[in-house]
Structures are given as structure tokens and as C-alpha cells.
Amino acid sequence: MNEKSYRFAPLGDASKKVVLLSFDDGPKEKEMLTSMLDTLDKHSAKAIFFVNGYRAKENPELLKLIQERGQTIGNHSWDHVELRKKSKAEVQKQLGDVQDIVEKETGERPLFFRPPFGAGGDVGKQVAKDEGMLYMTWSNGSLDWDLKATKKDSQLVIKQVMDQLHPGANILMHELQWTADGLDSLLTKLSEKGYGFIDPATIEIKS
Ligand SMILES: [Zn+2]
């Protein structure tokens, strides 16, 4: 993986048409999550669900659901705070508590970390490394979170992703209803363009 842009360049063929799908800020709601999991299955696609600890605590059974459906859980900090403004001890707690709750519910500690706002700072990078996680931001922001840009409109979210599409794209989306509603159409469009979906289980963790 290219550290600078967080693009994924498969060994031997850097132009290979693949993308990594990711969904941040859950787990929120069973119905919406299940619809996303069903759509991923329909397309034989894998994704990372970057969860927040405070939401996981509210919905611990959804962690198990993500795992049981063969998808990957990532760490997105406990409180969705800007980590680069925090002390090392606070960052360790923000990341460590998520590792602990995911392990408690699923038996596995996450291997991927994405800092809220893409802003982990040097401390966030170091603590993620200490926890044995691969730190990543994204290279294709769907803007599904930006109500001015995409207006809760699935078609505008899809347009953003397709406009920013490149081989090895790390696509940032969220557990949001309009994203869930457009996911089937988005994955169909990506497949039609010849893109495959990276299985996070095949990503090498170098720490
Ligand atoms: Zn987030």
C-alpha cells in the first residue's frame, strides 16, 4: 500500500482494477446494516466496517452480525474525536477500548484503524502500530456525509465515487440510509467498469 495516498496497489500489477470498500461510524441500526450486508453478499464483495466504541456499546450484537456475515471490523476510535489533539494516554484509551469491546463480542481484535476526520496525528499512527493495526485514511471520499454536496441523495453519492474512481481506490462511505439505498447500484456500476472488490483479509498488515 502506498503510505502517502492510501491507495492499494496489488503486487505485480499496480493498474489492477480493484477497490476497497469501507463504511464508517457504525454500528448504528440492524435493519440498515443488514441491507448493506445483503447487498455486499449479492455482489460477493467484502468491506471494512470502521466502528466507534460508543456505538458498539449501544449495539454490541451488531459487531457479531458483521463478523458472522463474513465482513471485517475496523477501529474508528471510541468517541469519534480528533485524536491529534489528544494526549498519548487518551489516544491509547480511545483505540484500546474499541479493541477490547470488539474482542469481547467477536473474539478478534481489529487489524485496521482509521482515524476520525482522517486526523490521527503521529500519536494516532504510533498507537495504531503498537496495537498491531494498519493505519489508513482513504483515497476516494464518497461525500455521503456532506449534506451540501450529496444532499442525502444516493445518486449523488454514486456520482462522487465514480468521478473519483481509480485502480486501488480506498472508498470511504458511512453507515447512512442513502448510502445503503444506493449500494446495489454503486456496486453494479463498479463491476460494469471492470472493478473487483478487495477482501480485507488479503491485505498484508505491516506494523
Ligand atoms: Zn467517522
mmCIF file with all atom_site columns, C-alpha atoms and ligand atoms in Angstrom:
data_model
loop_
_atom_site.group_PDB
_atom_site.id
_atom_site.type_symbol
_atom_site.label_atom_id
_atom_site.label_alt_id
_atom_site.label_comp_id
_atom_site.label_asym_id
_atom_site.label_entity_id
_atom_site.label_seq_id
_atom_site.pdbx_PDB_ins_code
_atom_site.Cartn_x
_atom_site.Cartn_y
_atom_site.Cartn_z
_atom_site.occupancy
_atom_site.B_iso_or_equiv
_atom_site.pdbx_formal_charge
_atom_site.auth_seq_id
_atom_site.auth_comp_id
_atom_site.auth_asym_id
_atom_site.auth_atom_id
_atom_site.pdbx_PDB_model_num
ATOM   1   C  CA . MET A 1 1   ? 0.000   0.000   0.000   1.00 0.00 ? 1   MET A CA 1
ATOM   2   C  CA . ASN A 1 2   ? 1.220   3.462   -0.833  1.00 0.00 ? 2   ASN A CA 1
ATOM   3   C  CA . GLU A 1 3   ? 1.535   5.254   2.509   1.00 0.00 ? 3   GLU A CA 1
ATOM   4   C  CA . LYS A 1 4   ? 1.016   8.685   1.048   1.00 0.00 ? 4   LYS A CA 1
ATOM   5   C  CA . SER A 1 5   ? -2.279  8.283   -0.712  1.00 0.00 ? 5   SER A CA 1
ATOM   6   C  CA . TYR A 1 6   ? -3.546  5.111   0.929   1.00 0.00 ? 6   TYR A CA 1
ATOM   7   C  CA . ARG A 1 7   ? -4.212  3.602   -2.434  1.00 0.00 ? 7   ARG A CA 1
ATOM   8   C  CA . PHE A 1 8   ? -3.916  -0.137  -2.773  1.00 0.00 ? 8   PHE A CA 1
ATOM   9   C  CA . ALA A 1 9   ? -1.550  -1.331  -5.434  1.00 0.00 ? 9   ALA A CA 1
ATOM   10  C  CA . PRO A 1 10  ? -1.746  -5.103  -5.779  1.00 0.00 ? 10  PRO A CA 1
ATOM   11  C  CA . LEU A 1 11  ? 1.707   -6.640  -6.156  1.00 0.00 ? 11  LEU A CA 1
ATOM   12  C  CA . GLY A 1 12  ? 2.797   -7.156  -9.734  1.00 0.00 ? 12  GLY A CA 1
ATOM   13  C  CA . ASP A 1 13  ? 0.001   -5.163  -11.285 1.00 0.00 ? 13  ASP A CA 1
ATOM   14  C  CA . ALA A 1 14  ? -0.386  -1.632  -9.979  1.00 0.00 ? 14  ALA A CA 1
ATOM   15  C  CA . SER A 1 15  ? -3.062  -0.832  -12.530 1.00 0.00 ? 15  SER A CA 1
ATOM   16  C  CA . LYS A 1 16  ? -5.329  -3.676  -11.478 1.00 0.00 ? 16  LYS A CA 1
ATOM   17  C  CA . LYS A 1 17  ? -8.918  -2.560  -11.220 1.00 0.00 ? 17  LYS A CA 1
ATOM   18  C  CA . VAL A 1 18  ? -9.816  -3.202  -7.610  1.00 0.00 ? 18  VAL A CA 1
ATOM   19  C  CA . VAL A 1 19  ? -11.280 -1.078  -4.822  1.00 0.00 ? 19  VAL A CA 1
ATOM   20  C  CA . LEU A 1 20  ? -11.511 -1.357  -1.071  1.00 0.00 ? 20  LEU A CA 1
ATOM   21  C  CA . LEU A 1 21  ? -14.987 -0.642  0.291   1.00 0.00 ? 21  LEU A CA 1
ATOM   22  C  CA . SER A 1 22  ? -15.323 0.831   3.790   1.00 0.00 ? 22  SER A CA 1
ATOM   23  C  CA . PHE A 1 23  ? -18.193 2.051   5.932   1.00 0.00 ? 23  PHE A CA 1
ATOM   24  C  CA . ASP A 1 24  ? -17.517 4.253   8.955   1.00 0.00 ? 24  ASP A CA 1
ATOM   25  C  CA . ASP A 1 25  ? -19.324 5.421   12.087  1.00 0.00 ? 25  ASP A CA 1
ATOM   26  C  CA . GLY A 1 26  ? -21.464 2.372   12.889  1.00 0.00 ? 26  GLY A CA 1
ATOM   27  C  CA . PRO A 1 27  ? -22.753 0.085   14.077  1.00 0.00 ? 27  PRO A CA 1
ATOM   28  C  CA . LYS A 1 28  ? -26.000 2.027   14.249  1.00 0.00 ? 28  LYS A CA 1
ATOM   29  C  CA . GLU A 1 29  ? -29.047 0.096   13.221  1.00 0.00 ? 29  GLU A CA 1
ATOM   30  C  CA . LYS A 1 30  ? -29.760 -3.544  12.445  1.00 0.00 ? 30  LYS A CA 1
ATOM   31  C  CA . GLU A 1 31  ? -32.090 -3.031  9.501   1.00 0.00 ? 31  GLU A CA 1
ATOM   32  C  CA . MET A 1 32  ? -29.800 -0.647  7.624   1.00 0.00 ? 32  MET A CA 1
ATOM   33  C  CA . LEU A 1 33  ? -26.722 -2.715  8.375   1.00 0.00 ? 33  LEU A CA 1
ATOM   34  C  CA . THR A 1 34  ? -28.433 -5.919  7.259   1.00 0.00 ? 34  THR A CA 1
ATOM   35  C  CA . SER A 1 35  ? -29.424 -4.305  3.979   1.00 0.00 ? 35  SER A CA 1
ATOM   36  C  CA . MET A 1 36  ? -25.776 -3.324  3.393   1.00 0.00 ? 36  MET A CA 1
ATOM   37  C  CA . LEU A 1 37  ? -24.564 -6.814  4.287   1.00 0.00 ? 37  LEU A CA 1
ATOM   38  C  CA . ASP A 1 38  ? -27.140 -8.359  1.913   1.00 0.00 ? 38  ASP A CA 1
ATOM   39  C  CA . THR A 1 39  ? -26.005 -6.074  -0.906  1.00 0.00 ? 39  THR A CA 1
ATOM   40  C  CA . LEU A 1 40  ? -22.346 -6.928  -0.309  1.00 0.00 ? 40  LEU A CA 1
ATOM   41  C  CA . ASP A 1 41  ? -23.228 -10.637 -0.430  1.00 0.00 ? 41  ASP A CA 1
ATOM   42  C  CA . LYS A 1 42  ? -25.192 -10.165 -3.648  1.00 0.00 ? 42  LYS A CA 1
ATOM   43  C  CA . HIS A 1 43  ? -22.018 -8.797  -5.263  1.00 0.00 ? 43  HIS A CA 1
ATOM   44  C  CA . SER A 1 44  ? -19.632 -11.195 -3.466  1.00 0.00 ? 44  SER A CA 1
ATOM   45  C  CA . ALA A 1 45  ? -17.993 -8.056  -2.080  1.00 0.00 ? 45  ALA A CA 1
ATOM   46  C  CA . LYS A 1 46  ? -16.050 -7.564  1.137   1.00 0.00 ? 46  LYS A CA 1
ATOM   47  C  CA . ALA A 1 47  ? -15.702 -4.366  3.159   1.00 0.00 ? 47  ALA A CA 1
ATOM   48  C  CA . ILE A 1 48  ? -14.303 -2.936  6.364   1.00 0.00 ? 48  ILE A CA 1
ATOM   49  C  CA . PHE A 1 49  ? -16.824 -1.539  8.850   1.00 0.00 ? 49  PHE A CA 1
ATOM   50  C  CA . PHE A 1 50  ? -14.907 1.026   10.917  1.00 0.00 ? 50  PHE A CA 1
ATOM   51  C  CA . VAL A 1 51  ? -16.827 1.172   14.192  1.00 0.00 ? 51  VAL A CA 1
ATOM   52  C  CA . ASN A 1 52  ? -16.940 3.619   17.055  1.00 0.00 ? 52  ASN A CA 1
ATOM   53  C  CA . GLY A 1 53  ? -16.839 2.224   20.567  1.00 0.00 ? 53  GLY A CA 1
ATOM   54  C  CA . TYR A 1 54  ? -19.746 4.260   21.905  1.00 0.00 ? 54  TYR A CA 1
ATOM   55  C  CA . ARG A 1 55  ? -21.975 2.889   19.154  1.00 0.00 ? 55  ARG A CA 1
ATOM   56  C  CA . ALA A 1 56  ? -20.644 -0.640  19.592  1.00 0.00 ? 56  ALA A CA 1
ATOM   57  C  CA . LYS A 1 57  ? -21.537 -0.405  23.269  1.00 0.00 ? 57  LYS A CA 1
ATOM   58  C  CA . GLU A 1 58  ? -25.111 0.544   22.336  1.00 0.00 ? 58  GLU A CA 1
ATOM   59  C  CA . ASN A 1 59  ? -25.358 -2.241  19.744  1.00 0.00 ? 59  ASN A CA 1
ATOM   60  C  CA . PRO A 1 60  ? -22.869 -4.974  20.681  1.00 0.00 ? 60  PRO A CA 1
ATOM   61  C  CA . GLU A 1 61  ? -24.881 -7.624  18.839  1.00 0.00 ? 61  GLU A CA 1
ATOM   62  C  CA . LEU A 1 62  ? -24.226 -5.780  15.567  1.00 0.00 ? 62  LEU A CA 1
ATOM   63  C  CA . LEU A 1 63  ? -20.478 -6.414  15.915  1.00 0.00 ? 63  LEU A CA 1
ATOM   64  C  CA . LYS A 1 64  ? -21.241 -10.111 15.972  1.00 0.00 ? 64  LYS A CA 1
ATOM   65  C  CA . LEU A 1 65  ? -23.549 -9.699  12.973  1.00 0.00 ? 65  LEU A CA 1
ATOM   66  C  CA . ILE A 1 66  ? -20.809 -8.041  10.888  1.00 0.00 ? 66  ILE A CA 1
ATOM   67  C  CA . GLN A 1 67  ? -18.414 -10.853 11.764  1.00 0.00 ? 67  GLN A CA 1
ATOM   68  C  CA . GLU A 1 68  ? -20.942 -13.628 11.173  1.00 0.00 ? 68  GLU A CA 1
ATOM   69  C  CA . ARG A 1 69  ? -21.706 -12.227 7.741   1.00 0.00 ? 69  ARG A CA 1
ATOM   70  C  CA . GLY A 1 70  ? -18.035 -12.543 6.804   1.00 0.00 ? 70  GLY A CA 1
ATOM   71  C  CA . GLN A 1 71  ? -17.172 -8.859  6.852   1.00 0.00 ? 71  GLN A CA 1
ATOM   72  C  CA . THR A 1 72  ? -14.290 -7.112  8.607   1.00 0.00 ? 72  THR A CA 1
ATOM   73  C  CA . ILE A 1 73  ? -14.482 -4.823  11.634  1.00 0.00 ? 73  ILE A CA 1
ATOM   74  C  CA . GLY A 1 74  ? -12.071 -1.900  11.875  1.00 0.00 ? 74  GLY A CA 1
ATOM   75  C  CA . ASN A 1 75  ? -11.349 0.508   14.740  1.00 0.00 ? 75  ASN A CA 1
ATOM   76  C  CA . HIS A 1 76  ? -12.521 4.135   14.348  1.00 0.00 ? 76  HIS A CA 1
ATOM   77  C  CA . SER A 1 77  ? -11.854 5.263   17.968  1.00 0.00 ? 77  SER A CA 1
ATOM   78  C  CA . TRP A 1 78  ? -14.290 5.145   20.875  1.00 0.00 ? 78  TRP A CA 1
ATOM   79  C  CA . ASP A 1 79  ? -15.778 8.657   20.752  1.00 0.00 ? 79  ASP A CA 1
ATOM   80  C  CA . HIS A 1 80  ? -15.079 9.808   17.176  1.00 0.00 ? 80  HIS A CA 1
ATOM   81  C  CA . VAL A 1 81  ? -12.767 12.541  18.443  1.00 0.00 ? 81  VAL A CA 1
ATOM   82  C  CA . GLU A 1 82  ? -9.924  14.353  16.704  1.00 0.00 ? 82  GLU A CA 1
ATOM   83  C  CA . LEU A 1 83  ? -7.044  12.299  18.068  1.00 0.00 ? 83  LEU A CA 1
ATOM   84  C  CA . ARG A 1 84  ? -4.195  14.591  17.079  1.00 0.00 ? 84  ARG A CA 1
ATOM   85  C  CA . LYS A 1 85  ? -5.402  16.999  19.770  1.00 0.00 ? 85  LYS A CA 1
ATOM   86  C  CA . LYS A 1 86  ? -5.259  14.328  22.487  1.00 0.00 ? 86  LYS A CA 1
ATOM   87  C  CA . SER A 1 87  ? -2.510  13.039  24.768  1.00 0.00 ? 87  SER A CA 1
ATOM   88  C  CA . LYS A 1 88  ? -0.941  9.675   24.089  1.00 0.00 ? 88  LYS A CA 1
ATOM   89  C  CA . ALA A 1 89  ? -2.739  8.170   27.107  1.00 0.00 ? 89  ALA A CA 1
ATOM   90  C  CA . GLU A 1 90  ? -6.094  9.396   25.786  1.00 0.00 ? 90  GLU A CA 1
ATOM   91  C  CA . VAL A 1 91  ? -5.352  8.037   22.304  1.00 0.00 ? 91  VAL A CA 1
ATOM   92  C  CA . GLN A 1 92  ? -4.369  4.679   23.787  1.00 0.00 ? 92  GLN A CA 1
ATOM   93  C  CA . LYS A 1 93  ? -7.698  4.550   25.622  1.00 0.00 ? 93  LYS A CA 1
ATOM   94  C  CA . GLN A 1 94  ? -9.678  5.667   22.549  1.00 0.00 ? 94  GLN A CA 1
ATOM   95  C  CA . LEU A 1 95  ? -8.169  2.862   20.463  1.00 0.00 ? 95  LEU A CA 1
ATOM   96  C  CA . GLY A 1 96  ? -7.644  0.232   23.141  1.00 0.00 ? 96  GLY A CA 1
ATOM   97  C  CA . ASP A 1 97  ? -11.203 0.284   24.438  1.00 0.00 ? 97  ASP A CA 1
ATOM   98  C  CA . VAL A 1 98  ? -12.512 -0.386  20.923  1.00 0.00 ? 98  VAL A CA 1
ATOM   99  C  CA . GLN A 1 99  ? -10.071 -3.280  20.526  1.00 0.00 ? 99  GLN A CA 1
ATOM   100 C  CA . ASP A 1 100 ? -11.358 -4.668  23.821  1.00 0.00 ? 100 ASP A CA 1
ATOM   101 C  CA . ILE A 1 101 ? -15.090 -4.420  23.095  1.00 0.00 ? 101 ILE A CA 1
ATOM   102 C  CA . VAL A 1 102 ? -14.688 -5.927  19.616  1.00 0.00 ? 102 VAL A CA 1
ATOM   103 C  CA . GLU A 1 103 ? -12.638 -8.766  21.064  1.00 0.00 ? 103 GLU A CA 1
ATOM   104 C  CA . LYS A 1 104 ? -15.205 -9.307  23.824  1.00 0.00 ? 104 LYS A CA 1
ATOM   105 C  CA . GLU A 1 105 ? -18.063 -9.591  21.316  1.00 0.00 ? 105 GLU A CA 1
ATOM   106 C  CA . THR A 1 106 ? -16.319 -11.385 18.442  1.00 0.00 ? 106 THR A CA 1
ATOM   107 C  CA . GLY A 1 107 ? -13.172 -12.964 19.888  1.00 0.00 ? 107 GLY A CA 1
ATOM   108 C  CA . GLU A 1 108 ? -10.969 -10.980 17.490  1.00 0.00 ? 108 GLU A CA 1
ATOM   109 C  CA . ARG A 1 109 ? -9.097  -7.681  17.778  1.00 0.00 ? 109 ARG A CA 1
ATOM   110 C  CA . PRO A 1 110 ? -9.359  -5.370  14.736  1.00 0.00 ? 110 PRO A CA 1
ATOM   111 C  CA . LEU A 1 111 ? -6.378  -5.180  12.375  1.00 0.00 ? 111 LEU A CA 1
ATOM   112 C  CA . PHE A 1 112 ? -7.332  -1.905  10.700  1.00 0.00 ? 112 PHE A CA 1
ATOM   113 C  CA . PHE A 1 113 ? -7.557  1.603   12.094  1.00 0.00 ? 113 PHE A CA 1
ATOM   114 C  CA . ARG A 1 114 ? -8.987  4.731   10.504  1.00 0.00 ? 114 ARG A CA 1
ATOM   115 C  CA . PRO A 1 115 ? -8.783  7.975   12.490  1.00 0.00 ? 115 PRO A CA 1
ATOM   116 C  CA . PRO A 1 116 ? -11.909 10.156  12.674  1.00 0.00 ? 116 PRO A CA 1
ATOM   117 C  CA . PHE A 1 117 ? -11.642 13.106  10.242  1.00 0.00 ? 117 PHE A CA 1
ATOM   118 C  CA . GLY A 1 118 ? -8.577  11.378  8.761   1.00 0.00 ? 118 GLY A CA 1
ATOM   119 C  CA . ALA A 1 119 ? -6.609  13.109  11.502  1.00 0.00 ? 119 ALA A CA 1
ATOM   120 C  CA . GLY A 1 120 ? -4.756  10.694  13.733  1.00 0.00 ? 120 GLY A CA 1
ATOM   121 C  CA . GLY A 1 121 ? -1.532  12.629  14.021  1.00 0.00 ? 121 GLY A CA 1
ATOM   122 C  CA . ASP A 1 122 ? 1.796   10.990  14.800  1.00 0.00 ? 122 ASP A CA 1
ATOM   123 C  CA . VAL A 1 123 ? 0.468   9.677   18.111  1.00 0.00 ? 123 VAL A CA 1
ATOM   124 C  CA . GLY A 1 124 ? -2.518  8.040   16.432  1.00 0.00 ? 124 GLY A CA 1
ATOM   125 C  CA . LYS A 1 125 ? -0.224  6.373   13.910  1.00 0.00 ? 125 LYS A CA 1
ATOM   126 C  CA . GLN A 1 126 ? 2.089   5.125   16.651  1.00 0.00 ? 126 GLN A CA 1
ATOM   127 C  CA . VAL A 1 127 ? -0.677  3.807   18.907  1.00 0.00 ? 127 VAL A CA 1
ATOM   128 C  CA . ALA A 1 128 ? -2.350  2.029   15.982  1.00 0.00 ? 128 ALA A CA 1
ATOM   129 C  CA . LYS A 1 129 ? 1.004   0.435   15.196  1.00 0.00 ? 129 LYS A CA 1
ATOM   130 C  CA . ASP A 1 130 ? 1.511   -0.549  18.836  1.00 0.00 ? 130 ASP A CA 1
ATOM   131 C  CA . GLU A 1 131 ? -1.902  -2.246  18.719  1.00 0.00 ? 131 GLU A CA 1
ATOM   132 C  CA . GLY A 1 132 ? -0.803  -4.169  15.614  1.00 0.00 ? 132 GLY A CA 1
ATOM   133 C  CA . MET A 1 133 ? -3.196  -2.303  13.336  1.00 0.00 ? 133 MET A CA 1
ATOM   134 C  CA . LEU A 1 134 ? -2.720  -0.950  9.834   1.00 0.00 ? 134 LEU A CA 1
ATOM   135 C  CA . TYR A 1 135 ? -3.469  2.795   9.802   1.00 0.00 ? 135 TYR A CA 1
ATOM   136 C  CA . MET A 1 136 ? -5.384  4.098   6.801   1.00 0.00 ? 136 MET A CA 1
ATOM   137 C  CA . THR A 1 137 ? -7.365  7.097   5.687   1.00 0.00 ? 137 THR A CA 1
ATOM   138 C  CA . TRP A 1 138 ? -8.944  6.940   2.183   1.00 0.00 ? 138 TRP A CA 1
ATOM   139 C  CA . SER A 1 139 ? -8.382  7.981   -1.427  1.00 0.00 ? 139 SER A CA 1
ATOM   140 C  CA . ASN A 1 140 ? -11.978 8.226   -2.647  1.00 0.00 ? 140 ASN A CA 1
ATOM   141 C  CA . GLY A 1 141 ? -14.363 10.151  -0.410  1.00 0.00 ? 141 GLY A CA 1
ATOM   142 C  CA . SER A 1 142 ? -17.972 9.492   -1.367  1.00 0.00 ? 142 SER A CA 1
ATOM   143 C  CA . LEU A 1 143 ? -19.043 12.688  0.446   1.00 0.00 ? 143 LEU A CA 1
ATOM   144 C  CA . ASP A 1 144 ? -22.077 10.747  1.679   1.00 0.00 ? 144 ASP A CA 1
ATOM   145 C  CA . TRP A 1 145 ? -21.577 12.581  4.990   1.00 0.00 ? 145 TRP A CA 1
ATOM   146 C  CA . ASP A 1 146 ? -21.579 16.016  3.343   1.00 0.00 ? 146 ASP A CA 1
ATOM   147 C  CA . LEU A 1 147 ? -25.211 17.094  3.125   1.00 0.00 ? 147 LEU A CA 1
ATOM   148 C  CA . LYS A 1 148 ? -24.366 20.126  0.979   1.00 0.00 ? 148 LYS A CA 1
ATOM   149 C  CA . ALA A 1 149 ? -22.512 18.013  -1.580  1.00 0.00 ? 149 ALA A CA 1
ATOM   150 C  CA . THR A 1 150 ? -24.712 14.929  -1.807  1.00 0.00 ? 150 THR A CA 1
ATOM   151 C  CA . LYS A 1 151 ? -27.960 16.024  -0.118  1.00 0.00 ? 151 LYS A CA 1
ATOM   152 C  CA . LYS A 1 152 ? -28.874 12.554  1.217   1.00 0.00 ? 152 LYS A CA 1
ATOM   153 C  CA . ASP A 1 153 ? -29.206 11.564  -2.452  1.00 0.00 ? 153 ASP A CA 1
ATOM   154 C  CA . SER A 1 154 ? -27.924 8.090   -3.357  1.00 0.00 ? 154 SER A CA 1
ATOM   155 C  CA . GLN A 1 155 ? -27.337 9.099   -6.976  1.00 0.00 ? 155 GLN A CA 1
ATOM   156 C  CA . LEU A 1 156 ? -25.078 11.989  -5.950  1.00 0.00 ? 156 LEU A CA 1
ATOM   157 C  CA . VAL A 1 157 ? -23.088 9.680   -3.667  1.00 0.00 ? 157 VAL A CA 1
ATOM   158 C  CA . ILE A 1 158 ? -22.649 7.210   -6.531  1.00 0.00 ? 158 ILE A CA 1
ATOM   159 C  CA . LYS A 1 159 ? -21.566 10.039  -8.842  1.00 0.00 ? 159 LYS A CA 1
ATOM   160 C  CA . GLN A 1 160 ? -18.909 11.163  -6.350  1.00 0.00 ? 160 GLN A CA 1
ATOM   161 C  CA . VAL A 1 161 ? -17.445 7.673   -6.116  1.00 0.00 ? 161 VAL A CA 1
ATOM   162 C  CA . MET A 1 162 ? -17.464 7.124   -9.873  1.00 0.00 ? 162 MET A CA 1
ATOM   163 C  CA . ASP A 1 163 ? -15.932 10.558  -10.555 1.00 0.00 ? 163 ASP A CA 1
ATOM   164 C  CA . GLN A 1 164 ? -13.071 9.817   -8.127  1.00 0.00 ? 164 GLN A CA 1
ATOM   165 C  CA . LEU A 1 165 ? -12.608 6.205   -9.191  1.00 0.00 ? 165 LEU A CA 1
ATOM   166 C  CA . HIS A 1 166 ? -9.079  4.878   -9.760  1.00 0.00 ? 166 HIS A CA 1
ATOM   167 C  CA . PRO A 1 167 ? -7.415  1.454   -9.543  1.00 0.00 ? 167 PRO A CA 1
ATOM   168 C  CA . GLY A 1 168 ? -6.693  0.663   -5.901  1.00 0.00 ? 168 GLY A CA 1
ATOM   169 C  CA . ALA A 1 169 ? -9.169  3.223   -4.577  1.00 0.00 ? 169 ALA A CA 1
ATOM   170 C  CA . ASN A 1 170 ? -9.858  3.141   -0.850  1.00 0.00 ? 170 ASN A CA 1
ATOM   171 C  CA . ILE A 1 171 ? -13.514 4.222   -0.860  1.00 0.00 ? 171 ILE A CA 1
ATOM   172 C  CA . LEU A 1 172 ? -14.854 5.954   2.249   1.00 0.00 ? 172 LEU A CA 1
ATOM   173 C  CA . MET A 1 173 ? -18.578 5.622   2.881   1.00 0.00 ? 173 MET A CA 1
ATOM   174 C  CA . HIS A 1 174 ? -20.698 5.581   6.028   1.00 0.00 ? 174 HIS A CA 1
ATOM   175 C  CA . GLU A 1 175 ? -23.493 3.606   7.610   1.00 0.00 ? 175 GLU A CA 1
ATOM   176 C  CA . LEU A 1 176 ? -26.126 6.007   6.291   1.00 0.00 ? 176 LEU A CA 1
ATOM   177 C  CA . GLN A 1 177 ? -29.528 5.226   4.798   1.00 0.00 ? 177 GLN A CA 1
ATOM   178 C  CA . TRP A 1 178 ? -28.922 6.935   1.442   1.00 0.00 ? 178 TRP A CA 1
ATOM   179 C  CA . THR A 1 179 ? -25.627 5.093   1.081   1.00 0.00 ? 179 THR A CA 1
ATOM   180 C  CA . ALA A 1 180 ? -27.279 1.782   1.914   1.00 0.00 ? 180 ALA A CA 1
ATOM   181 C  CA . ASP A 1 181 ? -30.055 2.556   -0.580  1.00 0.00 ? 181 ASP A CA 1
ATOM   182 C  CA . GLY A 1 182 ? -27.575 3.273   -3.403  1.00 0.00 ? 182 GLY A CA 1
ATOM   183 C  CA . LEU A 1 183 ? -25.115 0.489   -2.650  1.00 0.00 ? 183 LEU A CA 1
ATOM   184 C  CA . ASP A 1 184 ? -26.533 -2.115  -5.021  1.00 0.00 ? 184 ASP A CA 1
ATOM   185 C  CA . SER A 1 185 ? -26.467 0.342   -7.889  1.00 0.00 ? 185 SER A CA 1
ATOM   186 C  CA . LEU A 1 186 ? -22.940 1.525   -6.987  1.00 0.00 ? 186 LEU A CA 1
ATOM   187 C  CA . LEU A 1 187 ? -21.506 -1.989  -6.827  1.00 0.00 ? 187 LEU A CA 1
ATOM   188 C  CA . THR A 1 188 ? -23.194 -2.824  -10.144 1.00 0.00 ? 188 THR A CA 1
ATOM   189 C  CA . LYS A 1 189 ? -21.589 0.236   -11.762 1.00 0.00 ? 189 LYS A CA 1
ATOM   190 C  CA . LEU A 1 190 ? -18.171 -0.641  -10.341 1.00 0.00 ? 190 LEU A CA 1
ATOM   191 C  CA . SER A 1 191 ? -18.474 -4.203  -11.668 1.00 0.00 ? 191 SER A CA 1
ATOM   192 C  CA . GLU A 1 192 ? -19.559 -2.913  -15.079 1.00 0.00 ? 192 GLU A CA 1
ATOM   193 C  CA . LYS A 1 193 ? -16.383 -0.799  -15.165 1.00 0.00 ? 193 LYS A CA 1
ATOM   194 C  CA . GLY A 1 194 ? -14.396 -3.968  -14.548 1.00 0.00 ? 194 GLY A CA 1
ATOM   195 C  CA . TYR A 1 195 ? -13.594 -3.334  -10.897 1.00 0.00 ? 195 TYR A CA 1
ATOM   196 C  CA . GLY A 1 196 ? -13.282 -6.071  -8.318  1.00 0.00 ? 196 GLY A CA 1
ATOM   197 C  CA . PHE A 1 197 ? -13.515 -5.754  -4.542  1.00 0.00 ? 197 PHE A CA 1
ATOM   198 C  CA . ILE A 1 198 ? -10.512 -6.235  -2.277  1.00 0.00 ? 198 ILE A CA 1
ATOM   199 C  CA . ASP A 1 199 ? -11.025 -8.713  0.542   1.00 0.00 ? 199 ASP A CA 1
ATOM   200 C  CA . PRO A 1 200 ? -9.541  -7.023  3.632   1.00 0.00 ? 200 PRO A CA 1
ATOM   201 C  CA . ALA A 1 201 ? -8.401  -10.459 4.798   1.00 0.00 ? 201 ALA A CA 1
ATOM   202 C  CA . THR A 1 202 ? -5.880  -10.429 1.938   1.00 0.00 ? 202 THR A CA 1
ATOM   203 C  CA . ILE A 1 203 ? -4.317  -7.097  2.936   1.00 0.00 ? 203 ILE A CA 1
ATOM   204 C  CA . GLU A 1 204 ? -0.871  -7.504  4.455   1.00 0.00 ? 204 GLU A CA 1
ATOM   205 C  CA . ILE A 1 205 ? -0.595  -5.865  7.868   1.00 0.00 ? 205 ILE A CA 1
ATOM   206 C  CA . LYS A 1 206 ? 2.847   -4.330  8.261   1.00 0.00 ? 206 LYS A CA 1
ATOM   207 C  CA . SER A 1 207 ? 3.416   -2.769  11.614  1.00 0.00 ? 207 SER A CA 1
HETATM 208 ZN ZN . ZN  B 2 .   ? -16.011 8.840   11.075  1.00 0.00 ? 1   ZN  B ZN 1
#
